[in-house]
Amino acid sequence: MCRIVVHVCLLGLFLQALTQPATASEFSLDGDFLIGGLFDIHQISDTVFQDRSETITCSSQRLTLSSYRRFQVMRFSVEEINNSTDLLPSVTLGYEIYDHCSDTHNFPSIFNLISVNGSIKPWNKPLTETSKVIAVVGTYTSTATLNFAPLFMTDLIPLVSYGAASSVFSNKYKFPSFFRTIHPNKDVLKVVLMILKEFNWRWVSFLHIDDDYGRDGRDLFIKSIEDTEICLAYTKGLNTYTNYLKTLQTLISLKINVIIVFAPEWTAEDLIKAAIKYNITNKVWIAVDAWSLHKTLPKENGIRNIGTVIGIAEPILEIPGFRDFIHSFKALHQQEDKGKFCNQICNCTNVAAEDIINADPSFSFSVYSAVYAIAHALHSVLQCGAGKCNSNVTVHHQMILPELRRSNFSLLNQRVQFDENGDPKYGGYSIVFWNQSGEAENVGYYNFPPSSQFFINKSKIQWHKDGEVPVSLCSQECPEGHYKVLQETHKCCFTCTICKRGTYVNSTGDYYECTKCKEKEWSEEGSTTCHPRLVEYTPYSSGEAMMIILGTLIFVCLAAAIFVLFLHNYKSPVVKSAGGPMCFLILACLSLSCISVFFNFGIPTAASCVLKYFPFFLFFTVCIACFLVRSFQIVYVFKIATKYPILLSWWMKYQGQWLFIIVVFVIQTILLIHGYSSAPPTPEKITQQESKTIILWCNQNVEALSGFLILFSILCFFCFIFSYMGKDLPKNYNEAKSITFCLLLLVIIWIIYATTHLLNHSSYTSTFNALALLSSLYSFLFWYFLPRCYIIVFEPQKNTQQYFLSLIQSYAETSSM
């Protein structure tokens, strides 16, 4: 805007030039209504240094043949419309076209388009004093458009651009009367992004012209790759003073193989020629629509050495009649005075017809459709139809604006429409490849919504490196099961580290960390997924469970058989010496203790977790109490009774053995109930990170169970002491020896189980627990009761009163010596 203010201040200097009549030339055509045109036919390649304010002589600068071709397309479009009897019958269009070769020094042409009779009227003057120019076509660059567009927006003069692609023009608040027939930058960058993803190119450079167009493209590209795996390794704004050698060396040092060149044709020419000069090889150059159809660059000497050029271009639409128009025009004016050929002094006449026709056709349809959009809007304003227009309608440029917004017509099989931002709603892009013949060969396409189709025929592209698709990555992809550890600021640069057991790399999510498996899952080292853990427990149907249950049933049957045998021989000395009626209590408690065995199988529940120990500790404690009483009685009778006879009489009078057993039973019951109610065991799952299984088990609170465990341990300890003291008693009174041996087996069994339980939690833990319980019961059944059964059944001669008395007499004689 500062530039605009400067040039407005120079208005007085320009007015003299504005009031001079234009020489009849190809740049000017009279008509009922005028369309303005701005084309950068010549391009200033260097910054202009001036010591005074003056306009630029465009003819002294480099001719841009593609822009001159677009200029001729506008002239052709107006002539074609004038020759038509359908669009604007009985109405002629004229034009005022200017060579806008400078962004900042061509304002006389702009002022001429908005002036009335050589004067610029204030904004509040009546509409009758407006310019004959109803709309303007142009210009090509975004920067130039940004500089002068506000002058047109002030008075709502429609400005239809064929090349200004910067996204700022979509802002209707700032540019209410701006339209364009070229897609904005975001659309071409969308296709660039699709190409990068198609070939898995993630490490790229973005070189852009250092102006509004290029910077807008850069910003949009950075935003578009934010949520992708693509990294912008290097970006650089290119201008007249760019050190191309340094820029290209940076690309090599960063190992960037894909270069997006977002620049007009003259900047792209300088870059590509520099790449050829400095022998830059084996790169992929992505050309945007501004230079992808360049005619001479693909034929440049050494162009094949730089690599592969893939471009995005407007589809080439042949404009019928344009070739004949150029040939006839050149034939008509080949004798014209060069000095009077332009309304600005130029040297356009030395361009051959074929040069114009064969020039870069980019944006030709954009110019063609821009002129036709204005003509169709004028058609609506003049209420044209049935071969005539309403001559009574006074047309002002403000009347064209709403009709442009409503544009909806067919042109060369394209439906021309604008969206709410003034951007085109039609068309698409071609994907081209610069082949060995120096031609831009069509290898794919992208169609805009609603179809949204994208396709590339990869087989048509002849890659520069062994015929294989080039790779452009900062770091090679990690092997399966490895995650990325970032090494630099770019997410594309990383090292690979393998995931540990119990974690995995989520192939559809985050590659930068290992995801922990869920509780019910497991994984090996370097996994890309987790597997369900196997749920382990010992079912009743398993072989080991059935064997232990069978052993339990056999135990109960044996206990029942011994019970019956002892009952039948109740008054025999063997039964009396084994404990008499106490034997039946022991056998019953041993059988009841077997209940715990059955609750070690199946899926653990709160009830089974209680019952897997409760019956055993309750009834087996009674058994130990009975054995403690029995061992105490034996030792007392043979070794203590003579010293403390009073104690024996008291013991016999108050039935001390039964009183002790009842007290132990009551205390143990209270301790068990209190322990299990205060901290009941709960069914839980053991899931270790390295394990492939989930083990179902019962979590017993040892502190809560400590009371009855201590009582049980104390009973076992004293039982062992008394039984050990009676190890030298008579042979038929070897109950003490049997009890001692049984207790030793009990300790060994539970030491083995505890060691196994601590070293390994598995589904067999419950099986080992059931086996330990059953083994404890069998040890007392086998080593205490079966020897008595053997005497009763197979040695009845030893089961007599005389035999027992003889043993006692022999022991007494021996002990007295």
GROMACS .gro file of N, CA and C in nm, residues 206-327:
model
  366
  206PHE      N    1   1.148  -2.653  -0.086
  206PHE     CA    2   1.048  -2.566  -0.148
  206PHE      C    3   1.119  -2.435  -0.185
  207LEU      N    4   1.149  -2.421  -0.314
  207LEU     CA    5   1.211  -2.298  -0.364
  207LEU      C    6   1.103  -2.214  -0.429
  208HIS      N    7   1.096  -2.088  -0.392
  208HIS     CA    8   0.986  -2.004  -0.439
  208HIS      C    9   1.038  -1.866  -0.476
  209ILE      N   10   0.966  -1.800  -0.564
  209ILE     CA   11   1.000  -1.663  -0.595
  209ILE      C   12   0.973  -1.578  -0.471
  210ASP      N   13   1.062  -1.484  -0.447
  210ASP     CA   14   1.052  -1.405  -0.325
  210ASP      C   15   0.957  -1.287  -0.345
  211ASP      N   16   0.829  -1.318  -0.363
  211ASP     CA   17   0.727  -1.215  -0.374
  211ASP      C   18   0.600  -1.266  -0.308
  212ASP      N   19   0.491  -1.193  -0.323
  212ASP     CA   20   0.367  -1.230  -0.256
  212ASP      C   21   0.317  -1.367  -0.298
  213TYR      N   22   0.328  -1.395  -0.427
  213TYR     CA   23   0.286  -1.526  -0.479
  213TYR      C   24   0.368  -1.639  -0.418
  214GLY      N   25   0.499  -1.626  -0.417
  214GLY     CA   26   0.586  -1.731  -0.366
  214GLY      C   27   0.576  -1.749  -0.217
  215ARG      N   28   0.571  -1.641  -0.143
  215ARG     CA   29   0.561  -1.651   0.002
  215ARG      C   30   0.427  -1.709   0.045
  216ASP      N   31   0.323  -1.674  -0.028
  216ASP     CA   32   0.192  -1.733   0.002
  216ASP      C   33   0.194  -1.884  -0.023
  217GLY      N   34   0.256  -1.924  -0.134
  217GLY     CA   35   0.268  -2.067  -0.162
  217GLY      C   36   0.347  -2.140  -0.056
  218ARG      N   37   0.457  -2.079  -0.011
  218ARG     CA   38   0.539  -2.140   0.094
  218ARG      C   39   0.460  -2.159   0.223
  219ASP      N   40   0.388  -2.054   0.264
  219ASP     CA   41   0.312  -2.062   0.389
  219ASP      C   42   0.202  -2.168   0.380
  220LEU      N   43   0.135  -2.173   0.266
  220LEU     CA   44   0.029  -2.273   0.248
  220LEU      C   45   0.087  -2.414   0.247
  221PHE      N   46   0.204  -2.432   0.187
  221PHE     CA   47   0.266  -2.564   0.181
  221PHE      C   48   0.306  -2.610   0.321
  222ILE      N   49   0.364  -2.521   0.398
  222ILE     CA   50   0.404  -2.556   0.535
  222ILE      C   51   0.282  -2.599   0.616
  223LYS      N   52   0.174  -2.527   0.598
  223LYS     CA   53   0.051  -2.561   0.671
  223LYS      C   54  -0.007  -2.694   0.625
  224SER      N   55   0.002  -2.720   0.495
  224SER     CA   56  -0.059  -2.843   0.441
  224SER      C   57   0.013  -2.970   0.482
  225ILE      N   58   0.142  -2.960   0.518
  225ILE     CA   59   0.216  -3.081   0.555
  225ILE      C   60   0.225  -3.100   0.706
  226GLU      N   61   0.156  -3.016   0.782
  226GLU     CA   62   0.166  -3.024   0.928
  226GLU      C   63   0.127  -3.161   0.982
  227ASP      N   64   0.021  -3.218   0.931
  227ASP     CA   65  -0.029  -3.346   0.983
  227ASP      C   66   0.008  -3.462   0.893
  228THR      N   67   0.115  -3.448   0.817
  228THR     CA   68   0.161  -3.554   0.729
  228THR      C   69   0.300  -3.599   0.771
  229GLU      N   70   0.354  -3.696   0.700
  229GLU     CA   71   0.489  -3.745   0.728
  229GLU      C   72   0.592  -3.673   0.641
  230ILE      N   73   0.550  -3.569   0.572
  230ILE     CA   74   0.640  -3.495   0.484
  230ILE      C   75   0.709  -3.385   0.564
  231CYS      N   76   0.838  -3.368   0.539
  231CYS     CA   77   0.917  -3.265   0.608
  231CYS      C   78   0.973  -3.166   0.507
  232LEU      N   79   0.964  -3.040   0.541
  232LEU     CA   80   1.026  -2.935   0.460
  232LEU      C   81   1.170  -2.918   0.508
  233ALA      N   82   1.261  -2.977   0.435
  233ALA     CA   83   1.402  -2.976   0.476
  233ALA      C   84   1.466  -2.840   0.453
  234TYR      N   85   1.419  -2.769   0.348
  234TYR     CA   86   1.486  -2.643   0.313
  234TYR      C   87   1.391  -2.560   0.228
  235THR      N   88   1.386  -2.431   0.256
  235THR     CA   89   1.306  -2.340   0.175
  235THR      C   90   1.387  -2.213   0.150
  236LYS      N   91   1.368  -2.155   0.032
  236LYS     CA   92   1.448  -2.040  -0.006
  236LYS      C   93   1.368  -1.953  -0.101
  237GLY      N   94   1.368  -1.821  -0.074
  237GLY     CA   95   1.308  -1.727  -0.166
  237GLY      C   96   1.408  -1.685  -0.273
  238LEU      N   97   1.368  -1.694  -0.399
  238LEU     CA   98   1.457  -1.665  -0.510
  238LEU      C   99   1.428  -1.527  -0.568
  239ASN      N  100   1.534  -1.452  -0.593
  239ASN     CA  101   1.520  -1.322  -0.658
  239ASN      C  102   1.642  -1.296  -0.746
  240THR      N  103   1.655  -1.174  -0.793
  240THR     CA  104   1.763  -1.140  -0.886
  240THR      C  105   1.901  -1.165  -0.825
  241TYR      N  106   1.912  -1.148  -0.695
  241TYR     CA  107   2.043  -1.155  -0.630
  241TYR      C  108   2.071  -1.290  -0.564
  242THR      N  109   1.988  -1.389  -0.591
  242THR     CA  110   2.008  -1.520  -0.530
  242THR      C  111   2.140  -1.582  -0.574
  243ASN      N  112   2.214  -1.635  -0.480
  243ASN     CA  113   2.335  -1.711  -0.509
  243ASN      C  114   2.293  -1.855  -0.535
  244TYR      N  115   2.272  -1.888  -0.662
  244TYR     CA  116   2.219  -2.020  -0.695
  244TYR      C  117   2.317  -2.132  -0.661
  245LEU      N  118   2.446  -2.107  -0.672
  245LEU     CA  119   2.544  -2.209  -0.639
  245LEU      C  120   2.532  -2.249  -0.492
  246LYS      N  121   2.524  -2.150  -0.406
  246LYS     CA  122   2.511  -2.177  -0.263
  246LYS      C  123   2.380  -2.250  -0.232
  247THR      N  124   2.272  -2.205  -0.298
  247THR     CA  125   2.142  -2.268  -0.277
  247THR      C  126   2.145  -2.414  -0.318
  248LEU      N  127   2.202  -2.444  -0.435
  248LEU     CA  128   2.208  -2.581  -0.485
  248LEU      C  129   2.300  -2.667  -0.402
  249GLN      N  130   2.409  -2.610  -0.352
  249GLN     CA  131   2.500  -2.686  -0.266
  249GLN      C  132   2.432  -2.722  -0.134
  250THR      N  133   2.346  -2.635  -0.086
  250THR     CA  134   2.270  -2.665   0.035
  250THR      C  135   2.179  -2.785   0.014
  251LEU      N  136   2.116  -2.792  -0.103
  251LEU     CA  137   2.029  -2.905  -0.135
  251LEU      C  138   2.108  -3.035  -0.133
  252ILE      N  139   2.230  -3.030  -0.187
  252ILE     CA  140   2.313  -3.151  -0.192
  252ILE      C  141   2.357  -3.191  -0.051
  253SER      N  142   2.399  -3.093   0.029
  253SER     CA  143   2.448  -3.124   0.164
  253SER      C  144   2.338  -3.182   0.252
  254LEU      N  145   2.215  -3.140   0.229
  254LEU     CA  146   2.102  -3.192   0.306
  254LEU      C  147   2.044  -3.320   0.248
  255LYS      N  148   2.102  -3.367   0.136
  255LYS     CA  149   2.057  -3.491   0.070
  255LYS      C  150   1.910  -3.484   0.032
  256ILE      N  151   1.872  -3.370  -0.023
  256ILE     CA  152   1.734  -3.351  -0.068
  256ILE      C  153   1.726  -3.390  -0.215
  257ASN      N  154   1.638  -3.484  -0.246
  257ASN     CA  155   1.627  -3.532  -0.384
  257ASN      C  156   1.503  -3.481  -0.457
  258VAL      N  157   1.411  -3.419  -0.385
  258VAL     CA  158   1.288  -3.367  -0.447
  258VAL      C  159   1.279  -3.217  -0.419
  259ILE      N  160   1.268  -3.139  -0.527
  259ILE     CA  161   1.269  -2.993  -0.516
  259ILE      C  162   1.142  -2.938  -0.579
  260ILE      N  163   1.060  -2.872  -0.500
  260ILE     CA  164   0.939  -2.806  -0.551
  260ILE      C  165   0.977  -2.664  -0.588
  261VAL      N  166   0.953  -2.628  -0.712
  261VAL     CA  167   0.989  -2.494  -0.760
  261VAL      C  168   0.860  -2.416  -0.782
  262PHE      N  169   0.830  -2.327  -0.690
  262PHE     CA  170   0.706  -2.249  -0.692
  262PHE      C  171   0.741  -2.109  -0.739
  263ALA      N  172   0.747  -2.093  -0.869
  263ALA     CA  173   0.796  -1.967  -0.925
  263ALA      C  174   0.744  -1.951  -1.068
  264PRO      N  175   0.743  -1.827  -1.119
  264PRO     CA  176   0.706  -1.804  -1.259
  264PRO      C  177   0.817  -1.855  -1.351
  265GLU      N  178   0.789  -1.852  -1.481
  265GLU     CA  179   0.880  -1.915  -1.576
  265GLU      C  180   1.017  -1.851  -1.578
  266TRP      N  181   1.026  -1.717  -1.563
  266TRP     CA  182   1.158  -1.654  -1.572
  266TRP      C  183   1.247  -1.688  -1.453
  267THR      N  184   1.188  -1.702  -1.334
  267THR     CA  185   1.267  -1.743  -1.218
  267THR      C  186   1.305  -1.891  -1.229
  268ALA      N  187   1.212  -1.973  -1.277
  268ALA     CA  188   1.241  -2.115  -1.296
  268ALA      C  189   1.352  -2.134  -1.399
  269GLU      N  190   1.352  -2.052  -1.504
  269GLU     CA  191   1.458  -2.060  -1.605
  269GLU      C  192   1.594  -2.038  -1.540
  270ASP      N  193   1.606  -1.933  -1.459
  270ASP     CA  194   1.734  -1.902  -1.395
  270ASP      C  195   1.779  -2.018  -1.306
  271LEU      N  196   1.685  -2.076  -1.231
  271LEU     CA  197   1.720  -2.185  -1.140
  271LEU      C  198   1.765  -2.310  -1.216
  272ILE      N  199   1.687  -2.351  -1.316
  272ILE     CA  200   1.719  -2.473  -1.390
  272ILE      C  201   1.850  -2.457  -1.467
  273LYS      N  202   1.870  -2.343  -1.527
  273LYS     CA  203   1.995  -2.320  -1.599
  273LYS      C  204   2.115  -2.320  -1.503
  274ALA      N  205   2.094  -2.269  -1.382
  274ALA     CA  206   2.201  -2.275  -1.281
  274ALA      C  207   2.230  -2.419  -1.242
  275ALA      N  208   2.125  -2.501  -1.230
  275ALA     CA  209   2.144  -2.642  -1.195
  275ALA      C  210   2.224  -2.715  -1.304
  276ILE      N  211   2.195  -2.681  -1.430
  276ILE     CA  212   2.271  -2.740  -1.542
  276ILE      C  213   2.416  -2.692  -1.538
  277LYS      N  214   2.432  -2.565  -1.514
  277LYS     CA  215   2.567  -2.506  -1.513
  277LYS      C  216   2.654  -2.567  -1.404
  278TYR      N  217   2.598  -2.586  -1.284
  278TYR     CA  218   2.677  -2.634  -1.172
  278TYR      C  219   2.670  -2.786  -1.157
  279ASN      N  220   2.618  -2.853  -1.262
  279ASN     CA  221   2.620  -3.000  -1.270
  279ASN      C  222   2.547  -3.065  -1.152
  280ILE      N  223   2.428  -3.016  -1.124
  280ILE     CA  224   2.342  -3.079  -1.023
  280ILE      C  225   2.269  -3.195  -1.089
  281THR      N  226   2.283  -3.314  -1.034
  281THR     CA  227   2.230  -3.434  -1.101
  281THR      C  228   2.134  -3.510  -1.010
  282ASN      N  229   2.054  -3.594  -1.077
  282ASN     CA  230   1.970  -3.694  -1.009
  282ASN      C  231   1.876  -3.634  -0.904
  283LYS      N  232   1.805  -3.532  -0.944
  283LYS     CA  233   1.703  -3.473  -0.859
  283LYS      C  234   1.567  -3.483  -0.926
  284VAL      N  235   1.463  -3.473  -0.847
  284VAL     CA  236   1.327  -3.463  -0.899
  284VAL      C  237   1.281  -3.319  -0.881
  285TRP      N  238   1.243  -3.255  -0.991
  285TRP     CA  239   1.199  -3.116  -0.988
  285TRP      C  240   1.048  -3.114  -1.013
  286ILE      N  241   0.974  -3.060  -0.918
  286ILE     CA  242   0.829  -3.050  -0.934
  286ILE      C  243   0.794  -2.909  -0.976
  287ALA      N  244   0.742  -2.897  -1.099
  287ALA     CA  245   0.710  -2.766  -1.156
  287ALA      C  246   0.562  -2.736  -1.136
  288VAL      N  247   0.533  -2.615  -1.088
  288VAL     CA  248   0.393  -2.573  -1.076
  288VAL      C  249   0.345  -2.522  -1.211
  289ASP      N  250   0.217  -2.485  -1.216
  289ASP     CA  251   0.155  -2.451  -1.343
  289ASP      C  252   0.216  -2.329  -1.411
  290ALA      N  253   0.292  -2.248  -1.335
  290ALA     CA  254   0.350  -2.127  -1.394
  290ALA      C  255   0.461  -2.158  -1.496
  291TRP      N  256   0.524  -2.276  -1.485
  291TRP     CA  257   0.633  -2.304  -1.579
  291TRP      C  258   0.641  -2.450  -1.625
  292SER      N  259   0.540  -2.529  -1.590
  292SER     CA  260   0.546  -2.671  -1.624
  292SER      C  261   0.535  -2.697  -1.774
  293LEU      N  262   0.474  -2.603  -1.850
  293LEU     CA  263   0.459  -2.622  -1.996
  293LEU      C  264   0.557  -2.533  -2.073
  294HIS      N  265   0.667  -2.499  -2.010
  294HIS     CA  266   0.770  -2.418  -2.076
  294HIS      C  267   0.814  -2.485  -2.205
  295LYS      N  268   0.827  -2.408  -2.309
  295LYS     CA  269   0.856  -2.466  -2.440
  295LYS      C  270   1.005  -2.485  -2.468
  296THR      N  271   1.088  -2.395  -2.421
  296THR     CA  272   1.230  -2.402  -2.456
  296THR      C  273   1.314  -2.470  -2.347
  297LEU      N  274   1.274  -2.459  -2.223
  297LEU     CA  275   1.354  -2.515  -2.114
  297LEU      C  276   1.370  -2.667  -2.122
  298PRO      N  277   1.266  -2.743  -2.160
  298PRO     CA  278   1.285  -2.888  -2.171
  298PRO      C  279   1.383  -2.929  -2.280
  299LYS      N  280   1.413  -2.837  -2.370
  299LYS     CA  281   1.506  -2.867  -2.479
  299LYS      C  282   1.645  -2.807  -2.452
  300GLU      N  283   1.662  -2.752  -2.333
  300GLU     CA  284   1.790  -2.691  -2.297
  300GLU      C  285   1.900  -2.797  -2.295
  301ASN      N  286   2.017  -2.756  -2.342
  301ASN     CA  287   2.131  -2.847  -2.345
  301ASN      C  288   2.167  -2.891  -2.202
  302GLY      N  289   2.173  -3.022  -2.175
  302GLY     CA  290   2.209  -3.074  -2.043
  302GLY      C  291   2.093  -3.087  -1.948
  303ILE      N  292   1.971  -3.065  -1.994
  303ILE     CA  293   1.855  -3.069  -1.906
  303ILE      C  294   1.833  -3.209  -1.848
  304ARG      N  295   1.873  -3.315  -1.924
  304ARG     CA  296   1.853  -3.452  -1.877
  304ARG      C  297   1.942  -3.484  -1.756
  305ASN      N  298   2.053  -3.413  -1.743
  305ASN     CA  299   2.146  -3.444  -1.634
  305ASN      C  300   2.092  -3.405  -1.497
  306ILE      N  301   2.005  -3.307  -1.493
  306ILE     CA  302   1.959  -3.259  -1.361
  306ILE      C  303   1.860  -3.354  -1.297
  307GLY      N  304   1.804  -3.447  -1.372
  307GLY     CA  305   1.712  -3.545  -1.316
  307GLY      C  306   1.580  -3.550  -1.389
  308THR      N  307   1.472  -3.561  -1.314
  308THR     CA  308   1.338  -3.577  -1.369
  308THR      C  309   1.253  -3.456  -1.333
  309VAL      N  310   1.181  -3.406  -1.433
  309VAL     CA  311   1.092  -3.292  -1.410
  309VAL      C  312   0.948  -3.338  -1.424
  310ILE      N  313   0.872  -3.324  -1.316
  310ILE     CA  314   0.729  -3.355  -1.317
  310ILE      C  315   0.655  -3.224  -1.292
  311GLY      N  316   0.555  -3.198  -1.374
  311GLY     CA  317   0.486  -3.070  -1.364
  311GLY      C  318   0.337  -3.082  -1.343
  312ILE      N  319   0.281  -2.974  -1.292
  312ILE     CA  320   0.135  -2.961  -1.276
  312ILE      C  321   0.092  -2.846  -1.366
  313ALA      N  322  -0.002  -2.874  -1.454
  313ALA     CA  323  -0.040  -2.774  -1.555
  313ALA      C  324  -0.189  -2.772  -1.574
  314GLU      N  325  -0.236  -2.657  -1.620
  314GLU     CA  326  -0.374  -2.651  -1.667
  314GLU      C  327  -0.388  -2.744  -1.787
  315PRO      N  328  -0.499  -2.816  -1.797
  315PRO     CA  329  -0.518  -2.897  -1.917
  315PRO      C  330  -0.512  -2.810  -2.043
  316ILE      N  331  -0.439  -2.858  -2.142
  316ILE     CA  332  -0.422  -2.781  -2.266
  316ILE      C  333  -0.551  -2.796  -2.349
  317LEU      N  334  -0.621  -2.684  -2.362
  317LEU     CA  335  -0.744  -2.683  -2.440
  317LEU      C  336  -0.720  -2.605  -2.569
  318GLU      N  337  -0.738  -2.670  -2.679
  318GLU     CA  338  -0.720  -2.604  -2.809
  318GLU      C  339  -0.834  -2.504  -2.829
  319ILE      N  340  -0.796  -2.378  -2.852
  319ILE     CA  341  -0.896  -2.275  -2.876
  319ILE      C  342  -0.923  -2.267  -3.027
  320PRO      N  343  -1.039  -2.309  -3.071
  320PRO     CA  344  -1.066  -2.312  -3.216
  320PRO      C  345  -1.054  -2.173  -3.278
  321GLY      N  346  -0.984  -2.164  -3.392
  321GLY     CA  347  -0.974  -2.039  -3.465
  321GLY      C  348  -0.858  -1.951  -3.425
  322PHE      N  349  -0.792  -1.984  -3.313
  322PHE     CA  350  -0.684  -1.898  -3.265
  322PHE      C  351  -0.564  -1.900  -3.361
  323ARG      N  352  -0.531  -2.016  -3.412
  323ARG     CA  353  -0.417  -2.026  -3.505
  323ARG      C  354  -0.441  -1.940  -3.629
  324ASP      N  355  -0.560  -1.950  -3.687
  324ASP     CA  356  -0.592  -1.870  -3.807
  324ASP      C  357  -0.589  -1.721  -3.775
  325PHE      N  358  -0.636  -1.685  -3.655
  325PHE     CA  359  -0.636  -1.546  -3.614
  325PHE      C  360  -0.494  -1.490  -3.613
  326ILE      N  361  -0.400  -1.564  -3.556
  326ILE     CA  362  -0.262  -1.517  -3.546
  326ILE      C  363  -0.199  -1.504  -3.684
  327HIS      N  364  -0.221  -1.602  -3.768
  327HIS     CA  365  -0.163  -1.596  -3.902
  327HIS      C  366  -0.219  -1.478  -3.981
   0.00000   0.00000   0.00000
